[in-house]
């Protein structure tokens, strides 16, 4: 069996169809790119088909212009039994200058599923470096915070 791939980077040019009414890349297009990178990362780690269970903490830091070279970097920062927490960063630059700048970042949780939609076990990710350990601890803390937010959000779904 091949070794699971922890991270992936998608690179492409922002195209005219991605633009919003303000002339910048639409946030929905960026969210689609994030979901695609999260899927590629989770599938590469688990070797399974994966679905998005959660996307949160999305921060749009700077706009992306049409024609920019876009990089969507995704990496596993925590694994549960069937879930993978993926940290994502979107960077963009003018392809002529290659002066990258952060535009968006977030966390996405993907779940490996079988052909019937039932969750499947994924390989465990074990942090090795200090940076890995900090990201892992942050993922655990964010899980606790999401539980609290979920409880508060119940008022909107009852």
C-alpha positions as a Python dict, from the first residue, in 0.01 Angstrom:
ca = {
    (1, 'X'): (0, 0, 0),
    (2, 'X'): (119, 351, -78),
    (3, 'X'): (199, 587, 207),
    (4, 'X'): (-90, 828, 275),
    (5, 'X'): (-36, 1179, 140),
    (6, 'X'): (-78, 1441, 413),
    (7, 'X'): (-94, 1754, 199),
    (8, 'X'): (-182, 1877, -146),
    (9, 'X'): (-153, 2206, -333),
    (10, 'X'): (-382, 2301, -622),
    (11, 'X'): (-248, 2572, -858),
    (12, 'X'): (-440, 2750, -1133),
    (13, 'X'): (-524, 3093, -1272),
    (14, 'X'): (-835, 3280, -1153),
    (15, 'X'): (-1061, 3310, -1458),
    (16, 'X'): (-1318, 3569, -1570),
    (17, 'X'): (-1611, 3339, -1483),
    (18, 'X'): (-1494, 3354, -1116),
    (19, 'X'): (-1552, 3731, -1089),
    (20, 'X'): (-1824, 3897, -879),
    (21, 'X'): (-2004, 4228, -938),
    (22, 'X'): (-1718, 4412, -767),
    (23, 'X'): (-1463, 4285, -1017),
    (24, 'X'): (-1287, 4048, -776),
    (25, 'X'): (-1308, 3669, -747),
    (26, 'X'): (-1638, 3569, -587),
    (27, 'X'): (-1621, 3421, -235),
    (28, 'X'): (-1829, 3126, -353),
    (29, 'X'): (-1564, 3040, -612),
    (30, 'X'): (-1298, 3047, -341),
    (31, 'X'): (-1512, 2820, -122),
    (32, 'X'): (-1548, 2574, -412),
    (33, 'X'): (-1168, 2567, -455),
    (34, 'X'): (-1129, 2506, -82),
    (35, 'X'): (-1373, 2214, -97),
    (36, 'X'): (-1192, 2062, -396),
    (37, 'X'): (-852, 2086, -223),
    (38, 'X'): (-996, 1945, 101),
    (39, 'X'): (-1138, 1649, -92),
    (40, 'X'): (-809, 1584, -274),
    (41, 'X'): (-619, 1601, 55),
    (42, 'X'): (-863, 1376, 245),
    (43, 'X'): (-883, 1121, -39),
    (44, 'X'): (-504, 1119, -64),
    (45, 'X'): (-472, 1056, 309),
    (46, 'X'): (-748, 798, 347),
    (47, 'X'): (-746, 628, 8),
    (48, 'X'): (-1126, 655, 21),
    (49, 'X'): (-1409, 862, -123),
    (50, 'X'): (-1475, 1149, 119),
    (51, 'X'): (-1755, 1396, 186),
    (52, 'X'): (-1751, 1738, 345),
    (53, 'X'): (-1895, 1733, 697),
    (54, 'X'): (-1799, 2084, 809),
    (55, 'X'): (-1638, 2402, 679),
    (56, 'X'): (-1574, 2679, 925),
    (57, 'X'): (-1368, 2970, 1036),
    (58, 'X'): (-1346, 3092, 679),
    (59, 'X'): (-1160, 3422, 672),
    (60, 'X'): (-1140, 3622, 352),
    (61, 'X'): (-825, 3824, 423),
    (62, 'X'): (-759, 3984, 83),
    (63, 'X'): (-926, 3987, -259),
    (64, 'X'): (-816, 3773, -552),
    (65, 'X'): (-801, 3937, -895),
    (66, 'X'): (-886, 3770, -1222),
    (67, 'X'): (-565, 3644, -1381),
    (68, 'X'): (-397, 3582, -1046),
    (69, 'X'): (-205, 3262, -989),
    (70, 'X'): (-396, 3092, -707),
    (71, 'X'): (-257, 2824, -474),
    (72, 'X'): (-488, 2631, -242),
    (73, 'X'): (-281, 2444, 15),
    (74, 'X'): (-448, 2171, 221),
    (75, 'X'): (-303, 1949, 493),
    (76, 'X'): (-429, 1700, 748),
    (77, 'X'): (-397, 1836, 1104),
    (78, 'X'): (-610, 1581, 1294),
    (79, 'X'): (-773, 1245, 1232),
    (80, 'X'): (-1061, 1081, 1410),
    (81, 'X'): (-1200, 734, 1337),
    (82, 'X'): (-1343, 833, 999),
    (83, 'X'): (-1286, 1208, 992),
    (84, 'X'): (-994, 1421, 882),
    (85, 'X'): (-951, 1784, 983),
    (86, 'X'): (-793, 1974, 697),
    (87, 'X'): (-629, 2316, 737),
    (88, 'X'): (-646, 2524, 421),
    (89, 'X'): (-475, 2839, 300),
    (90, 'X'): (-545, 3021, -23),
    (91, 'X'): (-263, 3237, -157),
    (92, 'X'): (-261, 3445, -475),
    (93, 'X'): (-18, 3651, -674),
    (94, 'X'): (43, 3811, -1010),
    (95, 'X'): (201, 3530, -1211),
    (96, 'X'): (466, 3770, -1340),
    (97, 'X'): (588, 3874, -992),
    (98, 'X'): (517, 3558, -786),
    (99, 'X'): (481, 3780, -476),
    (100, 'X'): (235, 3553, -291),
    (101, 'X'): (-12, 3687, -36),
    (102, 'X'): (-257, 3510, 191),
    (103, 'X'): (-616, 3566, 77),
    (104, 'X'): (-825, 3309, 265),
    (105, 'X'): (-788, 3041, 535),
    (106, 'X'): (-1016, 2793, 711),
    (107, 'X'): (-1068, 2442, 846),
    (108, 'X'): (-1268, 2173, 667),
    (109, 'X'): (-1366, 1836, 814),
    (110, 'X'): (-1396, 1551, 566),
    (111, 'X'): (-1535, 1203, 636),
    (112, 'X'): (-1439, 887, 449),
    (113, 'X'): (-1744, 690, 334),
    (114, 'X'): (-1816, 365, 151),
    (115, 'X'): (-2046, 322, -151),
    (116, 'X'): (-2349, 321, 83),
    (117, 'X'): (-2253, 647, 251),
    (118, 'X'): (-2143, 474, 573),
    (119, 'X'): (-1833, 613, 741),
    (120, 'X'): (-1509, 419, 704),
    (121, 'X'): (-1198, 417, 918),
    (122, 'X'): (-903, 633, 811),
    (123, 'X'): (-532, 601, 892),
    (124, 'X'): (-435, 787, 1206),
    (125, 'X'): (-217, 1095, 1163),
    (126, 'X'): (42, 1140, 1436),
    (127, 'X'): (202, 1485, 1471),
    (128, 'X'): (581, 1478, 1463),
    (129, 'X'): (717, 1834, 1451),
    (130, 'X'): (645, 2113, 1697),
    (131, 'X'): (437, 2288, 1431),
    (132, 'X'): (239, 1965, 1376),
    (133, 'X'): (176, 1933, 1750),
    (134, 'X'): (52, 2294, 1772),
    (135, 'X'): (-182, 2242, 1475),
    (136, 'X'): (-309, 1916, 1625),
    (137, 'X'): (-375, 2085, 1961),
    (138, 'X'): (-553, 2369, 1782),
    (139, 'X'): (-775, 2117, 1600),
    (140, 'X'): (-871, 1958, 1934),
    (141, 'X'): (-951, 2299, 2081),
    (142, 'X'): (-1158, 2391, 1776),
    (143, 'X'): (-1358, 2066, 1814),
    (144, 'X'): (-1451, 2169, 2167),
    (145, 'X'): (-1548, 2516, 2049),
    (146, 'X'): (-1763, 2373, 1765),
    (147, 'X'): (-1958, 2168, 2018),
    (148, 'X'): (-2040, 2485, 2209),
    (149, 'X'): (-2132, 2670, 1891),
    (150, 'X'): (-2350, 2376, 1782),
    (151, 'X'): (-2540, 2391, 2108),
    (152, 'X'): (-2595, 2765, 2067),
    (153, 'X'): (-2710, 2719, 1707),
    (154, 'X'): (-2986, 2475, 1807),
    (155, 'X'): (-3223, 2767, 1856),
    (156, 'X'): (-3216, 2821, 1478),
    (157, 'X'): (-3302, 2463, 1381),
    (158, 'X'): (-3579, 2381, 1627),
}
